[in-house]
Amino acid sequence: MLPELHTSIPGPRSREAAEALRRYESRNVTYLDAEFPVFWERAAGVNVWDVDGNRFLDWTSAFGVAGLGHTAPAVREALVDQAGRLLHGMGDVHPTPLKARLCERLSALTFERWGAGRGKTILGNSGFEAVEAALKTALLATWKPGVIAFEGAYHGLGYGALEVAGTPYFREPFHAQLKDFATLLPYPHGPSIPGGDEFPDGPEGWEERLEAQIDAAVAAKPIGAILVEPIQGRGGEIVPPRGFLPLLRRVCDRHGLLLILDEIYTGLNRTGALFACDHSGVVPDLLCTAKALTSGFPLSACVGREAVMDAWPLSQGEALHTSTFLGNPLGCAMALASLEIHARPETAAHVRERGERLKAALRGIASPLIKDVRGVGLLVAIEFALDGLALNNLVKRALRDGLILLQSGPRGDVLGFTPPFDIADLEIDFTAERIATYLS
Ligand SMILES: Cc1ncc(COP(=O)(O)O)c(C=O)c1O
């Protein structure tokens, strides 16, 4: 449904909540000014209602979580049903069978589906915890501490994940407490090909260059793994050439490195395939998933090939890596319900169709301020010839029209479009028309 606005944006109840945050929340967390933010009260499908009764169209799926739609009925039912019985278990001591079922399901949908044997899982809460579980696993499996990661990458903000952050903004203030085990390499990409492959060609000679850079990094220090997003999300929806993951797989095999895919953003049909690596048929050694896994509960997973995961010693009663809420039953129930829908081939096909429709509409906006429209499935972006501040003003103007948009990229010059999968033609066309107006 299209936006419906009743009061000024932000309305009085949002402004009151903002005032409380200004007083009581750490001032670095929520960005507050006279025009931003609105405070959410409820949501359904592609729509969000704020505390002042305004209805918005959510182009973000709330950071890529609600691909199946906000408050997806099957997921909500699973949550309500579980909430009536048990809210919390003892994750690594006396867990619930839901945890076992989720690990089994994740294995079936990843390594078993890829014909690579069984997958074993470490569950966590936030996405960055899945990345850190993968980093720890890589060390135990290779005894080599170095990790190759990529410029522009975002893997979360815990200290392990910060170490492999490709954006100095997040890393630098805390550099003194980091360990310097990462080698950052350029992430290859080139301009998109309207009407052609969703994956661009890449700059001339990128393959030889990247392979030589990896060879040099491996010669310089003991590297155990390559960690990579199949498409960079927060880094600005950067799509690499189709041959990128196959090249990394080949080089990893040649050097005996583990390939860790961070599919926290790209996974679970966001790109029109269950995982983005399915587009190239590359099987990783470790895979990180979170966000859309539960459709709205903090639960993440690091799933790995059995032989790699078995580098962890057998638990003798005190786990080396665990947390209080590990395998929380509410999250597991929601994940199982979400995966049921994600596993249907028609879900991926629907995302591919919607993604093409969205890109066509955004490419129809005629403006010299648009540099590129790109993306795979419903991980789509417009890159602007505007600075971050100007684009921020556009985002605020869109909010007043009932559109929830999010900037991305290190310069904030990209608008990401990662809507719930059921975004309708009318909603796409309305949004494209509004953006065209802002740019005219
Ligand atoms: C690719 C990727 N990895 C990791 C993370 C971190 O996830 P979380 O914020 O749940 O820790 C994100 C979050 O945006 C992400 O996009």
Tab-separated table of C-alpha atoms and ligand atoms in Angstrom:
chain	number	residue	atom	x	y	z
A	1	MET	CA	0.000	0.000	0.000
A	2	LEU	CA	1.161	3.488	-0.794
A	3	PRO	CA	2.109	5.878	2.023
A	4	GLU	CA	-0.633	7.706	3.905
A	5	LEU	CA	0.407	10.628	6.065
A	6	HIS	CA	-1.756	12.195	8.745
A	7	THR	CA	0.583	14.558	10.572
A	8	SER	CA	3.785	16.380	9.917
A	9	ILE	CA	6.857	14.135	9.740
A	10	PRO	CA	8.115	13.513	12.415
A	11	GLY	CA	4.854	13.913	14.319
A	12	PRO	CA	4.507	14.958	17.975
A	13	ARG	CA	4.837	11.465	19.456
A	14	SER	CA	7.981	10.785	17.444
A	15	ARG	CA	9.448	14.092	18.577
A	16	GLU	CA	8.675	13.232	22.202
A	17	ALA	CA	10.449	9.863	21.877
A	18	ALA	CA	13.411	11.576	20.203
A	19	GLU	CA	13.690	13.919	23.158
A	20	ALA	CA	13.889	10.950	25.542
A	21	LEU	CA	16.635	9.389	23.417
A	22	ARG	CA	18.519	12.658	23.360
A	23	ARG	CA	18.586	12.554	27.149
A	24	TYR	CA	19.077	8.883	27.868
A	25	GLU	CA	20.739	7.059	24.962
A	26	SER	CA	24.446	7.300	24.164
A	27	ARG	CA	24.585	10.192	21.730
A	28	ASN	CA	26.452	8.245	19.057
A	29	VAL	CA	23.677	5.706	18.481
A	30	THR	CA	20.538	7.291	16.988
A	31	TYR	CA	20.847	10.157	14.530
A	32	LEU	CA	18.427	12.843	15.710
A	33	ASP	CA	17.501	16.170	14.168
A	34	ALA	CA	14.327	18.185	13.612
A	35	GLU	CA	13.388	16.076	10.553
A	36	PHE	CA	14.568	12.635	11.607
A	37	PRO	CA	13.710	9.883	12.667
A	38	VAL	CA	10.149	8.593	12.930
A	39	PHE	CA	9.456	6.022	15.638
A	40	TRP	CA	7.905	2.792	14.464
A	41	GLU	CA	4.864	1.273	16.152
A	42	ARG	CA	3.764	-1.610	13.919
A	43	ALA	CA	4.358	-3.040	10.481
A	44	ALA	CA	2.846	-5.479	8.002
A	45	GLY	CA	4.155	-6.550	4.591
A	46	VAL	CA	5.863	-3.594	2.923
A	47	ASN	CA	4.310	-1.020	5.269
A	48	VAL	CA	5.320	0.497	8.570
A	49	TRP	CA	3.151	2.705	10.789
A	50	ASP	CA	4.754	5.209	13.130
A	51	VAL	CA	3.566	6.246	16.557
A	52	ASP	CA	1.743	9.217	15.023
A	53	GLY	CA	-0.330	7.016	12.711
A	54	ASN	CA	1.580	7.702	9.485
A	55	ARG	CA	1.908	4.814	7.027
A	56	PHE	CA	5.268	4.428	5.256
A	57	LEU	CA	6.610	2.256	2.478
A	58	ASP	CA	9.727	0.457	3.710
A	59	TRP	CA	12.383	0.244	0.993
A	60	THR	CA	14.911	-1.258	3.402
A	61	SER	CA	13.196	-4.364	4.883
A	62	ALA	CA	14.628	-2.831	8.070
A	63	PHE	CA	18.294	-3.520	7.181
A	64	GLY	CA	17.428	-6.502	4.975
A	65	VAL	CA	15.679	-8.501	7.692
A	66	ALA	CA	12.042	-8.487	6.566
A	67	GLY	CA	12.362	-9.860	3.012
A	68	LEU	CA	9.330	-12.081	3.639
A	69	GLY	CA	7.423	-8.967	4.717
A	70	HIS	CA	7.108	-7.314	8.096
A	71	THR	CA	5.379	-9.548	10.633
A	72	ALA	CA	5.126	-12.365	8.052
A	73	PRO	CA	2.088	-14.420	9.212
A	74	ALA	CA	3.766	-17.860	9.257
A	75	VAL	CA	6.744	-16.491	11.193
A	76	ARG	CA	4.562	-14.623	13.654
A	77	GLU	CA	2.490	-17.771	14.260
A	78	ALA	CA	5.650	-19.759	14.972
A	79	LEU	CA	6.789	-17.057	17.405
A	80	VAL	CA	3.455	-16.817	19.223
A	81	ASP	CA	3.185	-20.590	19.464
A	82	GLN	CA	6.713	-20.902	20.875
A	83	ALA	CA	6.253	-17.910	23.205
A	84	GLY	CA	3.351	-19.748	24.869
A	85	ARG	CA	5.689	-22.571	25.829
A	86	LEU	CA	9.273	-21.494	26.369
A	87	LEU	CA	11.047	-18.153	25.945
A	88	HIS	CA	14.587	-19.196	26.753
A	89	GLY	CA	16.613	-22.398	27.041
A	90	MET	CA	20.151	-23.262	28.109
A	91	GLY	CA	21.874	-22.950	24.739
A	92	ASP	CA	25.015	-25.078	25.216
A	93	VAL	CA	23.896	-27.028	28.299
A	94	HIS	CA	20.214	-28.042	28.129
A	95	PRO	CA	19.039	-26.711	24.756
A	96	THR	CA	15.701	-27.217	23.016
A	97	PRO	CA	15.197	-29.651	20.116
A	98	LEU	CA	14.489	-26.561	17.990
A	99	LYS	CA	18.209	-25.808	18.031
A	100	ALA	CA	18.944	-29.297	16.688
A	101	ARG	CA	16.274	-28.939	14.001
A	102	LEU	CA	17.648	-25.580	12.910
A	103	CYS	CA	21.225	-26.879	12.615
A	104	GLU	CA	19.941	-29.857	10.613
A	105	ARG	CA	17.890	-27.598	8.322
A	106	LEU	CA	20.822	-25.248	7.730
A	107	SER	CA	22.968	-28.217	6.742
A	108	ALA	CA	20.293	-29.444	4.300
A	109	LEU	CA	19.948	-26.010	2.668
A	110	THR	CA	23.681	-25.404	2.315
A	111	PHE	CA	26.422	-28.030	2.140
A	112	GLU	CA	24.122	-31.031	1.630
A	113	ARG	CA	22.242	-29.214	-1.151
A	114	TRP	CA	25.607	-28.397	-2.718
A	115	GLY	CA	26.684	-32.060	-2.583
A	116	ALA	CA	29.488	-31.221	-0.150
A	117	GLY	CA	28.496	-33.486	2.726
A	118	ARG	CA	27.157	-32.364	6.045
A	119	GLY	CA	27.322	-28.792	7.324
A	120	LYS	CA	27.808	-28.075	11.031
A	121	THR	CA	26.680	-24.886	12.709
A	122	ILE	CA	27.609	-22.470	15.476
A	123	LEU	CA	24.637	-20.255	16.316
A	124	GLY	CA	25.010	-16.707	17.569
A	125	ASN	CA	22.945	-13.597	18.110
A	126	SER	CA	24.083	-10.750	15.841
A	127	GLY	CA	25.565	-11.090	12.386
A	128	PHE	CA	29.029	-10.065	13.527
A	129	GLU	CA	29.080	-12.994	15.939
A	130	ALA	CA	28.678	-15.403	13.021
A	131	VAL	CA	31.652	-13.703	11.330
A	132	GLU	CA	33.713	-13.987	14.502
A	133	ALA	CA	32.766	-17.666	14.886
A	134	ALA	CA	33.999	-18.177	11.296
A	135	LEU	CA	37.284	-16.358	12.043
A	136	LYS	CA	37.876	-18.501	15.127
A	137	THR	CA	37.051	-21.657	13.143
A	138	ALA	CA	39.499	-20.658	10.402
A	139	LEU	CA	42.267	-20.242	12.942
A	140	LEU	CA	41.586	-23.615	14.571
A	141	ALA	CA	41.406	-25.321	11.166
A	142	THR	CA	44.551	-23.779	9.649
A	143	TRP	CA	46.603	-22.447	12.571
A	144	LYS	CA	47.295	-19.427	10.365
A	145	PRO	CA	46.005	-16.174	11.870
A	146	GLY	CA	46.015	-13.938	8.760
A	147	VAL	CA	42.787	-13.202	6.897
A	148	ILE	CA	42.360	-11.554	3.509
A	149	ALA	CA	39.347	-9.244	3.406
A	150	PHE	CA	38.259	-6.482	1.034
A	151	GLU	CA	38.184	-2.715	0.938
A	152	GLY	CA	34.661	-1.408	1.447
A	153	ALA	CA	33.605	-4.574	3.288
A	154	TYR	CA	31.225	-4.523	6.242
A	155	HIS	CA	31.170	-7.522	8.557
A	156	GLY	CA	29.793	-5.898	11.731
A	157	LEU	CA	31.376	-4.028	14.586
A	158	GLY	CA	32.558	-6.502	17.244
A	159	TYR	CA	36.330	-6.409	17.699
A	160	GLY	CA	36.947	-9.497	15.564
A	161	ALA	CA	34.658	-8.236	12.815
A	162	LEU	CA	36.137	-4.719	13.042
A	163	GLU	CA	39.547	-6.157	12.355
A	164	VAL	CA	38.357	-7.200	8.885
A	165	ALA	CA	36.297	-4.044	8.257
A	166	GLY	CA	37.087	-2.481	4.900
A	167	THR	CA	35.919	0.984	5.979
A	168	PRO	CA	38.384	3.032	8.055
A	169	TYR	CA	35.489	5.070	9.535
A	170	PHE	CA	34.443	2.165	11.781
A	171	ARG	CA	37.901	0.812	12.455
A	172	GLU	CA	40.151	3.754	13.077
A	173	PRO	CA	38.788	5.053	16.426
A	174	PHE	CA	39.455	1.614	17.930
A	175	HIS	CA	42.605	0.748	16.052
A	176	ALA	CA	44.745	0.765	19.190
A	177	GLN	CA	42.812	-2.244	20.505
A	178	LEU	CA	42.899	-4.226	17.255
A	179	LYS	CA	45.307	-6.951	16.324
A	180	ASP	CA	46.154	-6.279	12.658
A	181	PHE	CA	45.624	-9.770	11.301
A	182	ALA	CA	43.741	-8.595	8.183
A	183	THR	CA	45.115	-7.826	4.713
A	184	LEU	CA	42.670	-5.670	2.738
A	185	LEU	CA	42.557	-5.991	-1.060
A	186	PRO	CA	40.538	-3.968	-3.598
A	187	TYR	CA	37.069	-5.393	-4.362
A	188	PRO	CA	36.804	-5.682	-8.160
A	189	HIS	CA	33.807	-4.122	-9.848
A	190	GLY	CA	32.854	-2.144	-12.905
A	191	PRO	CA	29.867	-0.257	-14.283
A	192	SER	CA	26.606	-2.193	-14.588
A	193	ILE	CA	25.348	-3.381	-17.980
A	194	PRO	CA	21.720	-2.186	-18.431
A	195	GLY	CA	19.768	-4.913	-20.189
A	196	GLY	CA	22.726	-7.308	-19.844
A	197	ASP	CA	24.189	-9.492	-17.096
A	198	GLU	CA	23.450	-8.313	-13.552
A	199	PHE	CA	27.114	-9.003	-12.818
A	200	PRO	CA	29.391	-6.458	-14.562
A	201	ASP	CA	32.499	-7.301	-16.576
A	202	GLY	CA	34.948	-5.789	-14.113
A	203	PRO	CA	37.927	-3.592	-14.902
A	204	GLU	CA	40.462	-4.700	-17.500
A	205	GLY	CA	42.908	-7.256	-16.093
A	206	TRP	CA	41.186	-7.567	-12.683
A	207	GLU	CA	41.646	-11.339	-12.528
A	208	GLU	CA	45.437	-11.351	-12.975
A	209	ARG	CA	45.764	-8.379	-10.622
A	210	LEU	CA	43.700	-9.929	-7.845
A	211	GLU	CA	45.402	-13.296	-8.116
A	212	ALA	CA	48.822	-11.610	-7.915
A	213	GLN	CA	47.707	-9.559	-4.877
A	214	ILE	CA	46.525	-12.707	-3.085
A	215	ASP	CA	49.758	-14.538	-3.946
A	216	ALA	CA	51.749	-11.596	-2.547
A	217	ALA	CA	49.669	-11.477	0.661
A	218	VAL	CA	50.116	-15.224	1.215
A	219	ALA	CA	53.876	-14.883	0.662
A	220	ALA	CA	54.068	-11.987	3.151
A	221	LYS	CA	52.404	-13.602	6.173
A	222	PRO	CA	50.631	-16.762	7.294
A	223	ILE	CA	47.114	-16.392	5.850
A	224	GLY	CA	44.442	-18.959	6.718
A	225	ALA	CA	41.311	-17.612	5.052
A	226	ILE	CA	39.660	-15.205	2.647
A	227	LEU	CA	36.535	-13.507	3.989
A	228	VAL	CA	34.236	-11.872	1.467
A	229	GLU	CA	30.719	-10.615	0.796
A	230	PRO	CA	29.520	-12.080	-2.553
A	231	ILE	CA	28.032	-8.615	-3.213
A	232	GLN	CA	28.979	-5.749	-0.905
A	233	GLY	CA	25.870	-4.502	0.890
A	234	ARG	CA	26.530	-1.561	3.180
A	235	GLY	CA	29.617	-0.792	1.105
A	236	GLY	CA	27.243	0.544	-1.574
A	237	GLU	CA	25.621	-2.513	-3.209
A	238	ILE	CA	28.816	-3.204	-5.145
A	239	VAL	CA	28.404	-6.101	-7.586
A	240	PRO	CA	31.660	-7.855	-8.566
A	241	PRO	CA	32.185	-9.704	-11.866
A	242	ARG	CA	30.530	-13.127	-12.078
A	243	GLY	CA	33.956	-14.775	-12.104
A	244	PHE	CA	34.960	-13.244	-8.745
A	245	LEU	CA	33.887	-16.036	-6.377
A	246	PRO	CA	35.107	-18.813	-8.746
A	247	LEU	CA	38.505	-17.075	-8.834
A	248	LEU	CA	38.623	-16.861	-5.028
A	249	ARG	CA	37.657	-20.533	-4.770
A	250	ARG	CA	40.452	-21.519	-7.166
A	251	VAL	CA	43.065	-19.426	-5.363
A	252	CYS	CA	41.942	-20.717	-1.955
A	253	ASP	CA	42.311	-24.291	-3.181
A	254	ARG	CA	45.744	-23.541	-4.637
A	255	HIS	CA	47.029	-22.046	-1.360
A	256	GLY	CA	45.066	-24.214	1.081
A	257	LEU	CA	43.049	-21.243	2.375
A	258	LEU	CA	39.479	-21.402	3.653
A	259	LEU	CA	36.842	-19.408	1.778
A	260	ILE	CA	34.451	-17.672	4.192
A	261	LEU	CA	31.363	-16.121	2.611
A	262	ASP	CA	29.583	-13.424	4.570
A	263	GLU	CA	26.020	-13.878	3.253
A	264	ILE	CA	24.473	-11.962	6.126
A	265	TYR	CA	23.017	-9.404	3.726
A	266	THR	CA	22.994	-11.351	0.431
A	267	GLY	CA	21.637	-14.634	1.785
A	268	LEU	CA	18.112	-15.997	1.936
A	269	ASN	CA	16.887	-14.944	-1.470
A	270	ARG	CA	17.841	-11.270	-1.251
A	271	THR	CA	19.639	-11.646	-4.594
A	272	GLY	CA	17.087	-13.993	-6.162
A	273	ALA	CA	18.941	-17.162	-5.160
A	274	LEU	CA	18.850	-18.879	-1.776
A	275	PHE	CA	22.452	-17.762	-1.275
A	276	ALA	CA	24.326	-15.400	-3.576
A	277	CYS	CA	27.036	-18.021	-4.136
A	278	ASP	CA	24.365	-20.089	-5.926
A	279	HIS	CA	24.653	-17.652	-8.848
A	280	SER	CA	28.142	-18.956	-9.577
A	281	GLY	CA	27.948	-22.448	-8.108
A	282	VAL	CA	30.830	-21.745	-5.710
A	283	VAL	CA	30.771	-23.757	-2.489
A	284	PRO	CA	32.457	-21.990	0.442
A	285	ASP	CA	34.143	-23.608	3.429
A	286	LEU	CA	32.269	-21.431	5.921
A	287	LEU	CA	29.103	-19.416	5.420
A	288	CYS	CA	27.710	-16.682	7.685
A	289	THR	CA	24.002	-15.916	7.730
A	290	ALA	CA	21.792	-13.715	9.950
A	291	LYS	CA	19.370	-10.817	9.247
A	292	ALA	CA	16.589	-12.495	7.180
A	293	LEU	CA	17.265	-15.868	8.804
A	294	THR	CA	14.532	-15.234	11.393
A	295	SER	CA	12.677	-12.366	9.675
A	296	GLY	CA	12.985	-10.347	12.891
A	297	PHE	CA	14.845	-11.877	15.815
A	298	PRO	CA	18.559	-11.536	16.620
A	299	LEU	CA	19.922	-14.924	15.604
A	300	SER	CA	22.875	-15.711	13.369
A	301	ALA	CA	24.662	-18.812	12.145
A	302	CYS	CA	28.102	-19.796	10.963
A	303	VAL	CA	27.689	-22.996	8.935
A	304	GLY	CA	30.764	-24.878	7.773
A	305	ARG	CA	31.903	-28.023	6.043
A	306	GLU	CA	31.990	-30.838	8.584
A	307	ALA	CA	35.741	-31.424	8.234
A	308	VAL	CA	36.492	-27.733	8.836
A	309	MET	CA	34.077	-27.364	11.758
A	310	ASP	CA	35.524	-30.478	13.377
A	311	ALA	CA	38.696	-28.497	13.985
A	312	TRP	CA	36.858	-27.454	17.168
A	313	PRO	CA	37.692	-29.867	20.004
A	314	LEU	CA	34.872	-32.012	21.369
A	315	SER	CA	33.159	-30.194	24.219
A	316	GLN	CA	34.213	-31.584	27.584
A	317	GLY	CA	31.576	-29.507	29.378
A	318	GLU	CA	32.880	-25.961	28.927
A	319	ALA	CA	32.326	-24.627	25.405
A	320	LEU	CA	35.130	-22.472	23.971
A	321	HIS	CA	32.619	-20.347	22.113
A	322	THR	CA	29.064	-19.801	23.346
A	323	SER	CA	26.711	-17.170	24.743
A	324	THR	CA	23.744	-16.961	27.082
A	325	PHE	CA	21.125	-16.680	24.330
A	326	LEU	CA	22.722	-19.159	21.888
A	327	GLY	CA	19.967	-21.089	20.086
A	328	ASN	CA	17.194	-19.103	21.732
A	329	PRO	CA	13.953	-21.043	21.102
A	330	LEU	CA	11.981	-18.019	19.869
A	331	GLY	CA	14.658	-17.267	17.292
A	332	CYS	CA	14.989	-20.929	16.266
A	333	ALA	CA	11.207	-21.258	15.798
A	334	MET	CA	11.160	-18.095	13.678
A	335	ALA	CA	14.154	-19.244	11.629
A	336	LEU	CA	12.575	-22.632	10.903
A	337	ALA	CA	9.348	-20.948	9.763
A	338	SER	CA	11.299	-18.465	7.617
A	339	LEU	CA	13.468	-21.161	6.032
A	340	GLU	CA	10.357	-23.110	5.086
A	341	ILE	CA	9.351	-20.209	2.801
A	342	HIS	CA	12.890	-19.418	1.638
A	343	ALA	CA	13.443	-23.022	0.535
A	344	ARG	CA	10.607	-22.831	-2.035
A	345	PRO	CA	12.039	-22.182	-5.525
A	346	GLU	CA	9.149	-19.797	-6.262
A	347	THR	CA	10.464	-17.407	-3.577
A	348	ALA	CA	13.751	-16.910	-5.453
A	349	ALA	CA	11.962	-16.662	-8.820
A	350	HIS	CA	9.640	-13.992	-7.414
A	351	VAL	CA	12.591	-11.934	-6.158
A	352	ARG	CA	14.300	-12.132	-9.566
A	353	GLU	CA	11.135	-10.934	-11.311
A	354	ARG	CA	10.548	-8.090	-8.836
A	355	GLY	CA	14.207	-7.067	-9.024
A	356	GLU	CA	14.065	-6.716	-12.818
A	357	ARG	CA	10.891	-4.652	-12.546
A	358	LEU	CA	12.462	-2.387	-9.919
A	359	LYS	CA	15.681	-1.843	-11.875
A	360	ALA	CA	13.714	-1.047	-15.050
A	361	ALA	CA	11.696	1.600	-13.163
A	362	LEU	CA	14.775	3.163	-11.566
A	363	ARG	CA	16.614	3.136	-14.916
A	364	GLY	CA	13.635	5.008	-16.352
A	365	ILE	CA	14.418	8.068	-14.198
A	366	ALA	CA	16.139	10.485	-16.552
A	367	SER	CA	18.578	12.585	-14.541
A	368	PRO	CA	22.214	13.587	-14.950
A	369	LEU	CA	22.496	13.139	-11.183
A	370	ILE	CA	22.178	9.349	-11.525
A	371	LYS	CA	25.523	7.659	-12.220
A	372	ASP	CA	24.497	4.004	-12.059
A	373	VAL	CA	21.560	1.726	-11.293
A	374	ARG	CA	22.757	-1.748	-10.361
A	375	GLY	CA	21.958	-4.803	-8.324
A	376	VAL	CA	21.075	-8.460	-8.284
A	377	GLY	CA	17.584	-9.633	-7.336
A	378	LEU	CA	16.202	-7.172	-4.795
A	379	LEU	CA	19.599	-5.913	-3.660
A	380	VAL	CA	19.449	-2.831	-5.865
A	381	ALA	CA	21.044	0.599	-5.709
A	382	ILE	CA	21.241	3.964	-7.374
A	383	GLU	CA	24.632	5.641	-7.257
A	384	PHE	CA	24.303	9.423	-7.462
A	385	ALA	CA	26.518	12.260	-8.553
A	386	LEU	CA	25.590	13.913	-5.249
A	387	ASP	CA	27.567	14.121	-2.028
A	388	GLY	CA	26.393	12.303	1.088
A	389	LEU	CA	24.850	15.437	2.592
A	390	ALA	CA	22.765	16.218	-0.493
A	391	LEU	CA	21.583	12.607	-0.627
A	392	ASN	CA	20.740	12.776	3.072
A	393	ASN	CA	18.468	15.724	2.303
A	394	LEU	CA	16.809	13.647	-0.409
A	395	VAL	CA	16.268	10.815	2.104
A	396	LYS	CA	14.600	13.278	4.505
A	397	ARG	CA	12.402	14.663	1.756
A	398	ALA	CA	11.387	11.115	0.816
A	399	LEU	CA	10.517	10.428	4.462
A	400	ARG	CA	8.074	13.333	4.346
A	401	ASP	CA	6.498	11.582	1.327
A	402	GLY	CA	6.251	8.348	3.318
A	403	LEU	CA	9.253	6.567	1.808
A	404	ILE	CA	11.793	4.927	4.099
A	405	LEU	CA	15.130	4.927	2.285
A	406	LEU	CA	18.681	4.202	3.392
A	407	GLN	CA	21.995	5.568	2.149
A	408	SER	CA	24.983	3.298	1.710
A	409	GLY	CA	28.556	3.361	0.467
A	410	PRO	CA	31.570	4.920	2.192
A	411	ARG	CA	30.676	8.382	0.816
A	412	GLY	CA	26.928	8.023	1.411
A	413	ASP	CA	26.294	8.672	-2.295
A	414	VAL	CA	24.297	5.489	-2.888
A	415	LEU	CA	20.642	4.730	-2.165
A	416	GLY	CA	20.003	1.072	-1.456
A	417	PHE	CA	16.674	-0.569	-2.357
A	418	THR	CA	16.163	-3.812	-0.440
A	419	PRO	CA	12.382	-3.985	-0.044
A	420	PRO	CA	10.239	-6.844	1.190
A	421	PHE	CA	9.849	-9.298	-1.688
A	422	ASP	CA	6.171	-8.482	-2.245
A	423	ILE	CA	6.784	-4.904	-3.341
A	424	ALA	CA	4.081	-4.075	-5.925
A	425	ASP	CA	4.299	-2.338	-9.310
A	426	LEU	CA	2.296	0.614	-8.011
A	427	GLU	CA	4.701	1.083	-5.093
A	428	ILE	CA	7.740	0.837	-7.373
A	429	ASP	CA	6.329	3.340	-9.863
A	430	PHE	CA	5.235	5.772	-7.148
A	431	THR	CA	8.734	5.737	-5.660
A	432	ALA	CA	10.511	6.161	-9.009
A	433	GLU	CA	8.212	9.081	-9.813
A	434	ARG	CA	8.936	10.752	-6.440
A	435	ILE	CA	12.713	10.320	-6.862
A	436	ALA	CA	12.498	11.813	-10.371
A	437	THR	CA	10.723	14.838	-8.861
A	438	TYR	CA	13.407	15.310	-6.178
A	439	LEU	CA	16.099	15.302	-8.861
A	440	SER	CA	14.346	17.709	-11.249
B	1	LIG	C1	27.459	-8.310	5.157
B	1	LIG	C2	27.226	-8.039	6.609
B	1	LIG	N1	27.929	-8.717	7.525
B	1	LIG	C3	27.761	-8.523	8.839
B	1	LIG	C4	26.851	-7.589	9.304
B	1	LIG	C5	26.714	-7.386	10.778
B	1	LIG	O1	25.498	-7.871	11.241
B	1	LIG	P1	24.956	-7.367	12.665
B	1	LIG	O2	24.673	-5.907	12.502
B	1	LIG	O3	23.726	-8.183	12.901
B	1	LIG	O4	26.050	-7.641	13.653
B	1	LIG	C6	26.099	-6.860	8.387
B	1	LIG	C7	25.143	-5.841	8.848
B	1	LIG	O5	24.684	-4.999	8.116
B	1	LIG	C8	26.290	-7.080	7.007
B	1	LIG	O6	25.614	-6.388	6.087
